[in-house]
Amino acid sequence: RIGLQEDPDILDPHEARTFVGRIVFNALCDKLIDTNEKLEFVPRLATSWTVSDEGKTLTFKLRAGVKFHDGTPFDAAAVKANMERAKDLKTSRRKSEIASITSVEVVDPLTVAFKLSKPDAPLLAQLSDRAGMMLSPASFDKPVGPKPICSGPYTFVERVQNDRIVLERFADHWEKDKYHFDKVTFRTIPDSTVRLANLRSGQLDMLERLAASDVKSAKGDKSLKVDSVVGLGYQGISVNINNGARADTPLGKDKRVRQALSLSIDREALTQVVFEGLFEPTGQPFPSTSPYYDKSFPPPKRDVAKAKALLKEAGVEKFSFEMQVANSPVDQQVAQVIQAMASEAGIDIKLRSSEFATMLKSQTAGDFQATRVGWSGRVDPDGNLHQFVTTGGGINDTKYSNPAVDKELNASRVVYETAARKAHFDAAGKILREDLPIIYLYLPAWIWASSAKLDGFVPNPDGMIRLANVKLK
Amino acid sequence: MAAGGPVSTGDVLAVDDLTIRFDGHGVDLVDGASFRLGRGETLCLVGESGCGKSITALAVMGLLASPPARITRGRALFQGQDLLSMPRKQLADLRGNRLAMIFQEPMTSLNPAFRIGDQIAEAVVRHHSGSQQAARERALDVLRRVRIPAAEKRLDAYPHQLSGGMRQRVMIAMALVNRPDLLIADEPTTALDVTIQAQILALIAELQREAGMAMILVTHDLGVVAEVADRVAVMYAGRFVETGPVDAIFSDPQHPYTLGLIGSLPSLGKREGRLATIAGSVPPPQRFPAGCRFATRCPFADARCASEVPPLVETGTPGHQVACFKAPLEVHVGGLAA
Amino acid sequence: MTAASPAGVSTAGAEALAQRRNRALAKFMSNPTALFGAVLVLTFVVLAVFAHWVAPYDPNKTNFLMLRKAPSAMHWLGTDEIGRDILSRLIHGGIASLYAGVVSVFIALFVGMPIGLVAGWFGGWLDALISRATDALLAVPFLILAIAFAAALGPSLTNAMIAIGLSQVPIFVRLTRGQVLAVKTEDFVEGARAVGVPNRLILLRHITPNIFAPLVVQATLTVATAIIAEASLSFLGLGQQPPAPSWGSMLNTAKNYMDSAPWMSISPGIAIVLVVLGFNLLGDGLRDALDPREQ
Amino acid sequence: MSTPAGSDVILSAQALVKHFGGGRQLLSGRAPLIRAVDGVSFDVRRGETFAIVGESGCGKSTLARLILRLIEPTAGKVEFDGADITAIGEEDMRRLRREMQMIFQDPFSSLNPRMTVGALIAEPLAVHGLASGRERAERVADILRKVGLPPEHAERYPHEFSGGQRQRIGIARALATGPRLVIGDEPVSALDVSIRAQVINLLEDLKAELGLTLILVAHDLAVIRHTSDRIAVMYLGEIVELADRDALFEAPLHPYTHSLIAAIPVPVPGARGARQLLEGDPPSPAAPPPGCRFHTRCPHAEAICKNERPALRALAPGHTVACHLAERLPPAPPAVTTVSASTAKRRRLELFAGARPEPVSATS
Amino acid sequence: MWSLILRRLLVAIPTIFLVMVFVFILQRMLPGDPLLVMAGEERDPAVLEELRKLYGFDRSVPVQFLYWLREIASGNFGSSLRTGAPVTELIGQTLPVTIQLAVASLIIALLIGIPTGVLAAVKKGTWLDYVANAISLSGLSIPNFWLGIILILFVSVNLRWLPASGFVSIFENPVEAFRTTIMPAFVLGSGLAATLMRHTRSAMLEVLRLDYVRTARAKGLLEPAVVLKHALRNALVPIVTLSTLLFGQLLAGAVLTEQVFTIPGFGKLIVDAVFNRDYGVVQGVVLCTAIAFILMNLIADVLYIVINPRLRTA
Ligand SMILES: Nc1ncnc2c1ncn2[C@@H]1O[C@H](COP(=O)(O)OP(=O)(O)OP(=O)(O)O)[C@@H](O)[C@H]1O
Ligand SMILES: Nc1ncnc2c1ncn2[C@@H]1O[C@H](COP(=O)(O)OP(=O)(O)OP(=O)(O)O)[C@@H](O)[C@H]1O
Ligand SMILES: [Mg+2]
Ligand SMILES: [Mg+2]
């Protein structure tokens, strides 16, 4: 019994969007490949994969003897059908992730080749997530969401909206020996205090996203166990650089002002105050565990004097701007701490708290001066950076545009070797640290709490709960 | 049990020096009321609105809400037992049984949620052991006695389905169902039309004659008094100012207030010019004068009246008492005015 | 309008007038629970108004070394999640909450009352239209209404107050209408018509003063609703903007620390309970004091 | 006294009808049709006191309100000074109210509790633009004095007065504009006996002094006899008998009038005894019986009464009655009027009446 | 009676129509875009544009409204943008949950509110009255989520008496249903109990000074019979009708409690839908609450007539 923070949305991997949905899919569906706790790709339904044709063909060898929950055998044709559905379904959310795939060819029943329009390094990472999840092609003629049929270790039993999703062990799973629970129930409990209370009173065996403020008391409870790992995402402040009229602020116009803001914040203290030191201060978008993390750039230290000097240089010794903040208590807490810190450097931050929908809208519409944003993170570094800062990027709400950055980041996409890609990212990172369209603050950690009896859980930076080898003592 | 009643020829009710005060008022709203009532006798309490008629009646029934009301002095002996000091339970056993009361407002005195048959039967069941069925029979019987047409059907009617006159009959039926020895009727006809009032008064008189029951009738209509009373007590501002046999009160009124009341009645005969009036109106209790309470409106009042309380004294007629220093008027002030 | 009295007797008249005015007040003053309510409310109002002088600390001053500390001699009610003094925030936060309560109710009253007057007095299709519309508004869940108004107007305390006020309008429309229908049949209204008073003046002079008492009472009760609603809207980020305190937002933050720092929620919680209690007692007292039957 | 010289009709009601309900009601379904006033005609002469009597619910108040057009008639018309007031516009009617005023039954509910007495009396002056400022204040003081209240009471509120005083305020308000016709809807029935006499005297005095025409609605026959010139007896929305006062009391023609008179309790102890009492209650105006509406309670009813509705017809000059059997009925027993009072009593009464003039202020 | 019901239903039609107009306008007044919210982190302008067309959000608001009206008229309430589930199914899943909760809290509220109200009225002006009043007012002003969390911490975590959250239907497992429902029902009921207590108190005070209570005493009835039979019976008339109205409010008003106890109820559905700008669900749900509200009003009226003999024959 696992407590989730939100209610998952539609249970169709091609349409789904939520983080908690991915947790459920991990028990319900198998994907072509997976990532391990060190963020390396490992085989799942695909036993091996090769890149050829100057990076424009991706060939997967598939696992034999795999069956979907409805008994349909899994083969190359199924992969093709799934990829085509992901591309063609009107309401598909995977389209952009796999946009580079032009066609899928069935080489033989257990070999499938993806033809790409251009080399696409991030694609593998996409396939280790929902884009790589395989549904039974036989289920396509009916809406998938209400009763998804996959090939994962657990089959779908029932779902009560806002309450629970019940799964049950799939007897024909190719790895069934590794899964020890006959039944898995995901329960939606949005309030973290209540979620913890449920764990303590024995209604749950495990929960995701324990509130940092509760860690102390959870750790003090001998019947509980807390796991945590720094995740793939980051939290920061994005500044409206060029998105409409509200970009016209000293902050938006002058990078020295942004640098001053960044310098005025004591990231270490922030994570200590709000997150009990469990989250990591940072100045870049990649997790410290990632091979793309730039070790030469440690988390920036606070320097109020320098911040003041920069402001003076920019001719705005005192100024004020409005920062949009989500209305959750933790976000507000973070924002108020930043506000207090910035004020010491002469920066007056006005907070505007908004509920999620409003915030999103004003963010895309450019109705903001700065926003406290966060990103849940992707396995591939591209996902944490490209679309935010390249010209015309899908989520580039700051409308920051710098050809040099565009060049480096686009280049990073068409090479597959880690070292070569890192060079591109490092180069882009350097420019971004100067320009600061997004001021990175800290890396959130995933915190799980579970009954002390629960054994075998491996924390993974992607925040998922993989049930392989997990059992109750 | 029903055959009870005083064995002796003694009074059914003897009220002595009854005095009532309300919390928050500094005066006695009823001050030293005394009267007695024999078997089959009718006493009328008359007086202006607010003079304390109802609270006197309620006090005798033990129905004055306390707080705010407090009975500070006096006794009310009912067949020898003091109603004012008796335990609540014992009083409740008498109420609705040997002692009954009818109220002024037929429209609101019946519980709108229950059928009238049940409301009457409830009084029977409360005081007599016996089946619900028997009680219902009694209820039907008494409804017939108060001459409610189609009484069987009315048993199951709700109060709102009856006219005011009917409801007052039901109230009477409820009061009489246990054949009480004393009936207190607090302005039972004021809310009714003249034609209905006449019916009801005639009915009460008839039933009283049949049962030999004593009655206190509260009213402010001297016409009614003349019709039904054996004895009359005239109240003004909480005190009895004149009591006596009905003939004496009408033919030989002594107290200036009584005179004013009688004089202010428009006569049914030939028009006789302007009506006599009593100047002003009853002062609110806070401003009751220290002496005779009528002093502020009395054309004959002097310093003594304002400071000294006149006692009730016998006039020439036996049983006729008046509380006025100037009575008889023609003797005390006659010469002065002539 | 008032008839001037000959000079010689005016003092007596004035006395009588003062006495009459004082009667409701005197009655109110002699009612211990109502008085208690008034004192409660007044205390919070005074504290809120003089917050700058009364509060021991700056309500927004953070102290990262004093996070979520239990009540102590230095911080009587403890500190919050980023080291601010809870007592100071409580005192300052009173403004937002009281303001939200009172102002929004005024809005509701002064929008709702005229509409209700018109509906009740004129009747007919106008009444039917207004009644259906209020029914419809009442049928829309309060939260949706408040969120919609607040979100449409943009987040701020003022707009939250307007939103809460507007969402309470139907209640006042209904109440006013009902009262008008009741008062309309009173003899003195017919009397005014018989004397030849035009409609407009009847509404203004005869109806309005006589329906005001129940509306005032309803208003004091709605103040409580509004204070709690402000808390909900704060929770949604549509009310008071951080770091400025309001009891509602304090409570909402505190709820996450119920286990580890219960004092954070206890004091704003008690403050709300006390003020709501105060307003309710005040409302009861007003009802009794203004009720002519009880005089 | 019965027919004043220069008999001149000030008000004329012609076939007035008022039905309540009957329309579709939102909540209670089709409301029963109540025939509150059902074809009433009469003339009121300038300067007389015209009385309307009848049991509760017979339509007296409705008739009074129809006359003043406080409610719209279902049919028929009202002429005031020869002009049809049911046909004029609302604003004209409002202006006309200066001429015709009403005194209400309940002195407790008919005065706005939140206005001072002065404001209440000044209001009609103001809305008719009769006086303003200082002059208005003087007029108010004047009127108050006229009804026997000290002018300084203008500052007080109605609840500070006793019932009798309030009724004086109501009268003052009605008289403020100097009306020619005043309708009193049971103006004294809510008052105590001793107060009642004060108000009756006041009304009579004012009527004489100001030359008013009075229409009095009442159910107390004693009061009516004392004050009225002509009397109309109503039963269930209709006039059953209309006559001069003395004719009505001494030789009533309608059996209902007989029983009304017989039902009055006489304040004479010796007079009690057998009399003809009506049985039953008046039927509901929602379902009036066919034929003569009184036949269900009439001791003399015959077949014709059940079927045919009797018309009002004149049996003597100025004496009309709606009864098929009027000529054949036994005459009413003479009403007992007075007992021979002892000389002592008479002397005392004289002393009492002569001791002090009419009171000016009710408070001492 | 039947014609009354019919007429009330007819009157309800314009009301419901107005509700639909309001909710439509209100929703579009809200800043935010359902598709953006749905997209969450993964918003791609091109995809969004396409979806916008697909869901018809590119059309003008009046056109969308007419379109929706047509769908409703043909019995189609649409489906959730977020989860794709049909709105009727969502309502079907959540409504019974909330009804169970609402019934339970109403029962608790009645069990607490009426006896204390009667007691306070009978003992008016004594300390008992003051205490009952103070407690009920506190019940009214303590925010539900606060009381809820305290109860969970105390009863579930510390004492481990009851489960901290969840929901079991009474038809599935009555014992578990009782265990899961009692706490949230108490939290919800505490506020209602206060309201009921205060109304009972004032209704009783009103009734106790009426003439027929005096009549009952004059019959010699003892005080308990007078209060419980004659007075309470009549005081209950307004209370019963009030209860039905409160019940209607409970359906939409249980949000915060549902959130705290993680009960998959109607209130939660509404709020989630609003926050996600899940237009179809909001519309459907508000329509449903409006109908429930009107139904409850109707039931209140009918009950009023049924339990009030004065009106029964009308
Ligand atoms: N509950 C009460 N509290 C305070 N004063 C009261 C209460 N009940 C009655 N009184 C006062 O007691 C006095 C006598 O009242 P009571 O009802 O006996 O008058 P009454 O003679 O019956 O008048 P009416 O003819 O109007 O019925 C009045 O002044 C009244 O105001
Ligand atoms: N507005 C109204 N709507 C419906 N019925 C009414 C209305 N006004 C009066 N009635 C009914 O019309 C009939 C006559 O009423 P009206 O008030 O004229 O009687 P009344 O003779 O003045 O009686 P009372 O002596 O009681 O004042 C009654 O049955 C009454 O119920
Ligand atoms: Mg009385
Ligand atoms: Mg009348």
Coordinates of N, CA, C and O in Angstrom, one line a residue, chain A residues 61-148:
Chain A
K61 N 16.8 -5.1 -30.0 CA 16.5 -6.6 -29.9 C 15.5 -6.7 -28.7 O 15.7 -6.2 -27.6
L62 N 14.5 -7.5 -29.0 CA 13.4 -7.6 -28.0 C 13.5 -8.9 -27.2 O 13.9 -9.9 -27.7
R63 N 12.9 -8.8 -26.0 CA 12.9 -10.0 -25.1 C 11.9 -11.0 -25.6 O 10.8 -10.6 -26.1
A64 N 12.2 -12.2 -25.6 CA 11.3 -13.2 -26.1 C 10.3 -13.7 -24.9 O 10.7 -13.6 -23.8
G65 N 9.2 -14.2 -25.3 CA 8.3 -14.8 -24.4 C 7.6 -13.9 -23.5 O 7.0 -14.3 -22.4
V66 N 7.5 -12.6 -23.9 CA 6.8 -11.7 -23.0 C 5.3 -11.6 -23.5 O 5.1 -11.6 -24.7
K67 N 4.4 -11.5 -22.5 CA 3.0 -11.5 -22.8 C 2.4 -10.2 -22.2 O 2.8 -9.8 -21.1
F68 N 1.4 -9.7 -22.9 CA 0.6 -8.6 -22.3 C -0.4 -9.2 -21.3 O -0.6 -10.5 -21.3
H69 N -1.0 -8.4 -20.5 CA -1.9 -8.9 -19.5 C -3.1 -9.6 -20.1 O -3.7 -10.5 -19.5
D70 N -3.4 -9.3 -21.4 CA -4.6 -10.0 -22.0 C -4.1 -11.2 -22.8 O -4.9 -11.8 -23.5
G71 N -2.8 -11.5 -22.6 CA -2.3 -12.7 -23.3 C -1.7 -12.5 -24.7 O -1.0 -13.4 -25.2
T72 N -2.0 -11.3 -25.2 CA -1.4 -11.0 -26.5 C 0.2 -11.1 -26.4 O 0.7 -10.5 -25.4
P73 N 0.8 -11.8 -27.3 CA 2.3 -11.8 -27.2 C 2.9 -10.5 -27.6 O 2.4 -9.7 -28.4
F74 N 4.0 -10.2 -26.9 CA 4.8 -8.9 -27.2 C 5.8 -9.2 -28.3 O 6.6 -10.1 -28.2
D75 N 5.8 -8.4 -29.4 CA 6.8 -8.6 -30.4 C 7.0 -7.3 -31.1 O 6.5 -6.2 -30.7
A76 N 7.8 -7.3 -32.2 CA 8.2 -6.1 -32.9 C 6.9 -5.4 -33.5 O 6.9 -4.1 -33.4
A77 N 6.0 -6.1 -33.9 CA 4.8 -5.5 -34.4 C 4.1 -4.7 -33.4 O 3.6 -3.6 -33.6
A78 N 4.1 -5.2 -32.1 CA 3.5 -4.5 -31.0 C 4.2 -3.2 -30.8 O 3.6 -2.2 -30.5
V79 N 5.5 -3.3 -30.9 CA 6.3 -2.0 -30.7 C 5.9 -1.0 -31.7 O 5.6 0.2 -31.5
K80 N 5.8 -1.5 -33.0 CA 5.5 -0.6 -34.0 C 4.1 0.0 -33.8 O 3.9 1.3 -33.9
A81 N 3.2 -0.8 -33.4 CA 1.8 -0.3 -33.2 C 1.8 0.8 -32.1 O 1.2 1.8 -32.2
N82 N 2.6 0.5 -31.0 CA 2.6 1.4 -29.9 C 3.2 2.8 -30.3 O 2.7 3.8 -30.0
M83 N 4.3 2.7 -31.1 CA 5.0 3.9 -31.5 C 4.1 4.7 -32.4 O 4.0 5.9 -32.3
E84 N 3.4 4.0 -33.3 CA 2.5 4.7 -34.2 C 1.4 5.4 -33.4 O 1.0 6.5 -33.7
R85 N 0.9 4.7 -32.4 CA -0.2 5.3 -31.7 C 0.3 6.5 -30.9 O -0.4 7.5 -30.9
A86 N 1.5 6.4 -30.4 CA 2.0 7.5 -29.7 C 2.2 8.8 -30.6 O 2.1 9.9 -30.2
K87 N 2.5 8.5 -31.8 CA 2.7 9.6 -32.8 C 1.4 10.1 -33.3 O 1.2 11.3 -33.6
D88 N 0.4 9.2 -33.5 CA -0.8 9.6 -34.3 C -2.0 10.0 -33.4 O -2.9 10.7 -33.9
L89 N -2.1 9.4 -32.2 CA -3.3 9.6 -31.4 C -3.5 11.1 -31.2 O -2.5 11.8 -30.9
K90 N -4.7 11.6 -31.5 CA -4.9 13.0 -31.4 C -4.5 13.6 -30.1 O -3.9 14.7 -30.0
T91 N -4.9 12.9 -29.0 CA -4.6 13.4 -27.7 C -3.3 13.0 -27.1 O -3.0 13.1 -25.9
S92 N -2.4 12.5 -28.0 CA -1.1 12.0 -27.5 C -0.3 13.1 -26.9 O -0.2 14.1 -27.5
R93 N 0.4 12.8 -25.8 CA 1.3 13.8 -25.2 C 2.7 13.4 -25.5 O 3.7 14.0 -25.0
R94 N 2.9 12.3 -26.2 CA 4.3 11.9 -26.5 C 4.8 12.4 -27.8 O 6.0 12.2 -28.1
K95 N 4.0 13.0 -28.6 CA 4.4 13.4 -29.9 C 5.7 14.1 -30.0 O 6.6 13.8 -30.8
S96 N 5.9 15.2 -29.1 CA 7.1 15.9 -29.2 C 8.3 15.1 -28.8 O 9.4 15.3 -29.3
E97 N 8.1 14.2 -27.9 CA 9.2 13.5 -27.3 C 9.8 12.6 -28.4 O 11.0 12.3 -28.4
I98 N 8.9 12.1 -29.3 CA 9.4 11.1 -30.3 C 9.3 11.7 -31.7 O 9.2 11.0 -32.7
A99 N 9.3 13.0 -31.7 CA 9.1 13.7 -33.0 C 10.2 13.3 -34.0 O 9.9 13.3 -35.3
S100 N 11.3 12.9 -33.6 CA 12.4 12.6 -34.5 C 12.2 11.2 -35.2 O 12.8 10.9 -36.2
I101 N 11.3 10.4 -34.7 CA 11.1 9.1 -35.3 C 10.2 9.3 -36.6 O 9.1 9.8 -36.5
T102 N 10.8 8.9 -37.7 CA 10.0 9.0 -38.9 C 9.2 7.7 -39.2 O 8.1 7.8 -39.7
S103 N 9.9 6.6 -38.9 CA 9.1 5.3 -39.1 C 9.7 4.3 -38.2 O 10.8 4.4 -37.7
V104 N 8.9 3.2 -38.0 CA 9.3 2.1 -37.2 C 9.2 0.9 -38.1 O 8.2 0.6 -38.8
E105 N 10.3 0.1 -38.2 CA 10.3 -1.0 -39.1 C 10.5 -2.3 -38.3 O 11.3 -2.4 -37.4
V106 N 9.6 -3.3 -38.7 CA 9.7 -4.6 -38.0 C 10.8 -5.4 -38.8 O 10.6 -5.7 -40.0
V107 N 11.9 -5.6 -38.2 CA 13.0 -6.3 -38.9 C 12.7 -7.8 -38.9 O 12.6 -8.5 -39.9
D108 N 12.5 -8.3 -37.7 CA 12.0 -9.6 -37.5 C 11.1 -9.6 -36.2 O 11.1 -8.6 -35.6
P109 N 10.4 -10.7 -35.9 CA 9.5 -10.6 -34.7 C 10.2 -10.0 -33.5 O 9.5 -9.4 -32.6
L110 N 11.5 -10.2 -33.3 CA 12.1 -9.7 -32.1 C 13.1 -8.6 -32.3 O 13.9 -8.3 -31.5
T111 N 13.0 -8.0 -33.5 CA 13.9 -6.9 -33.8 C 13.1 -5.8 -34.4 O 12.3 -6.0 -35.3
V112 N 13.4 -4.6 -33.9 CA 12.6 -3.5 -34.4 C 13.6 -2.3 -34.6 O 14.5 -2.1 -33.8
A113 N 13.4 -1.6 -35.7 CA 14.3 -0.5 -36.0 C 13.5 0.8 -36.1 O 12.5 0.9 -36.7
F114 N 14.0 1.9 -35.4 CA 13.4 3.2 -35.4 C 14.2 4.0 -36.4 O 15.4 4.2 -36.3
K115 N 13.5 4.6 -37.4 CA 14.2 5.5 -38.3 C 14.0 6.9 -37.9 O 12.9 7.3 -37.6
L116 N 15.1 7.6 -37.8 CA 15.0 9.0 -37.2 C 15.3 10.0 -38.3 O 16.0 9.8 -39.3
S117 N 14.7 11.2 -38.2 CA 14.9 12.2 -39.1 C 16.3 12.8 -38.9 O 16.9 13.4 -39.9
K118 N 16.8 12.8 -37.7 CA 18.1 13.3 -37.4 C 18.6 12.6 -36.1 O 17.8 12.0 -35.4
P119 N 19.9 12.6 -35.9 CA 20.3 12.0 -34.7 C 19.6 12.6 -33.5 O 19.5 13.8 -33.5
D120 N 19.2 11.8 -32.5 CA 18.5 12.3 -31.4 C 18.9 11.6 -30.1 O 18.5 10.6 -29.7
A121 N 19.9 12.3 -29.5 CA 20.5 11.7 -28.3 C 19.5 11.5 -27.1 O 19.5 10.5 -26.4
P122 N 18.6 12.5 -26.9 CA 17.6 12.3 -25.8 C 16.6 11.3 -26.0 O 15.9 10.9 -25.1
L123 N 16.5 10.7 -27.2 CA 15.4 9.8 -27.5 C 15.4 8.6 -26.6 O 14.4 8.1 -26.1
L124 N 16.6 8.1 -26.3 CA 16.7 6.9 -25.5 C 16.1 7.1 -24.1 O 15.4 6.2 -23.6
A125 N 16.4 8.3 -23.6 CA 15.8 8.6 -22.3 C 14.3 8.6 -22.4 O 13.6 8.1 -21.5
Q126 N 13.8 9.2 -23.5 CA 12.3 9.2 -23.6 C 11.8 7.7 -23.6 O 10.7 7.5 -23.0
L127 N 12.5 6.9 -24.3 CA 12.0 5.5 -24.4 C 12.2 4.7 -23.1 O 11.7 3.6 -22.9
S128 N 13.0 5.3 -22.1 CA 13.0 4.7 -20.8 C 11.9 5.2 -19.9 O 11.8 4.8 -18.8
D129 N 11.1 6.0 -20.5 CA 9.9 6.5 -19.8 C 8.6 6.1 -20.5 O 8.6 5.1 -21.2
R130 N 7.6 7.0 -20.4 CA 6.3 6.6 -20.9 C 6.3 6.3 -22.4 O 5.5 5.5 -22.9
A131 N 7.2 7.0 -23.1 CA 7.2 6.8 -24.6 C 7.6 5.4 -24.9 O 7.3 4.8 -26.0
G132 N 8.3 4.8 -24.0 CA 8.8 3.4 -24.2 C 7.9 2.3 -23.6 O 8.2 1.2 -23.6
M133 N 6.8 2.7 -23.1 CA 5.9 1.8 -22.4 C 5.0 1.1 -23.5 O 4.5 1.8 -24.4
M134 N 4.8 -0.2 -23.3 CA 4.1 -0.9 -24.3 C 2.8 -1.4 -23.9 O 2.6 -2.0 -22.8
L135 N 1.8 -1.0 -24.6 CA 0.4 -1.4 -24.4 C 0.0 -2.5 -25.3 O 0.6 -2.6 -26.4
S136 N -0.9 -3.3 -24.9 CA -1.4 -4.4 -25.8 C -2.1 -3.7 -27.0 O -3.0 -3.0 -26.8
P137 N -1.6 -4.0 -28.2 CA -2.2 -3.4 -29.4 C -3.7 -3.8 -29.5 O -4.5 -3.1 -30.1
A138 N -4.0 -5.0 -28.9 CA -5.4 -5.4 -28.9 C -6.4 -4.5 -28.2 O -7.6 -4.6 -28.4
S139 N -5.8 -3.7 -27.3 CA -6.7 -2.8 -26.5 C -6.9 -1.4 -27.1 O -7.6 -0.6 -26.5
F140 N -6.3 -1.2 -28.3 CA -6.4 0.1 -28.9 C -7.7 0.6 -29.3 O -8.0 1.8 -29.4
D141 N -8.6 -0.4 -29.6 CA -9.9 0.1 -30.2 C -10.8 0.6 -29.1 O -11.8 1.3 -29.4
K142 N -10.5 0.4 -27.8 CA -11.3 0.9 -26.8 C -10.5 2.0 -26.1 O -9.2 2.0 -26.2
P143 N -11.1 3.0 -25.3 CA -10.3 3.9 -24.6 C -9.4 3.2 -23.6 O -9.8 2.2 -22.9
V144 N -8.1 3.5 -23.6 CA -7.2 2.8 -22.8 C -7.2 3.2 -21.3 O -7.1 2.4 -20.4
G145 N -7.5 4.5 -21.1 CA -7.4 5.0 -19.7 C -8.1 4.3 -18.7 O -7.5 3.9 -17.6
P146 N -9.4 3.9 -18.9 CA -10.1 3.3 -17.8 C -9.6 1.9 -17.5 O -9.8 1.4 -16.4
K147 N -9.0 1.2 -18.5 CA -8.5 -0.1 -18.1 C -7.2 -0.4 -19.0 O -7.3 -1.1 -20.0
P148 N -6.1 0.1 -18.5 CA -4.9 -0.1 -19.3 C -4.4 -1.5 -19.3 O -4.4 -2.2 -18.3

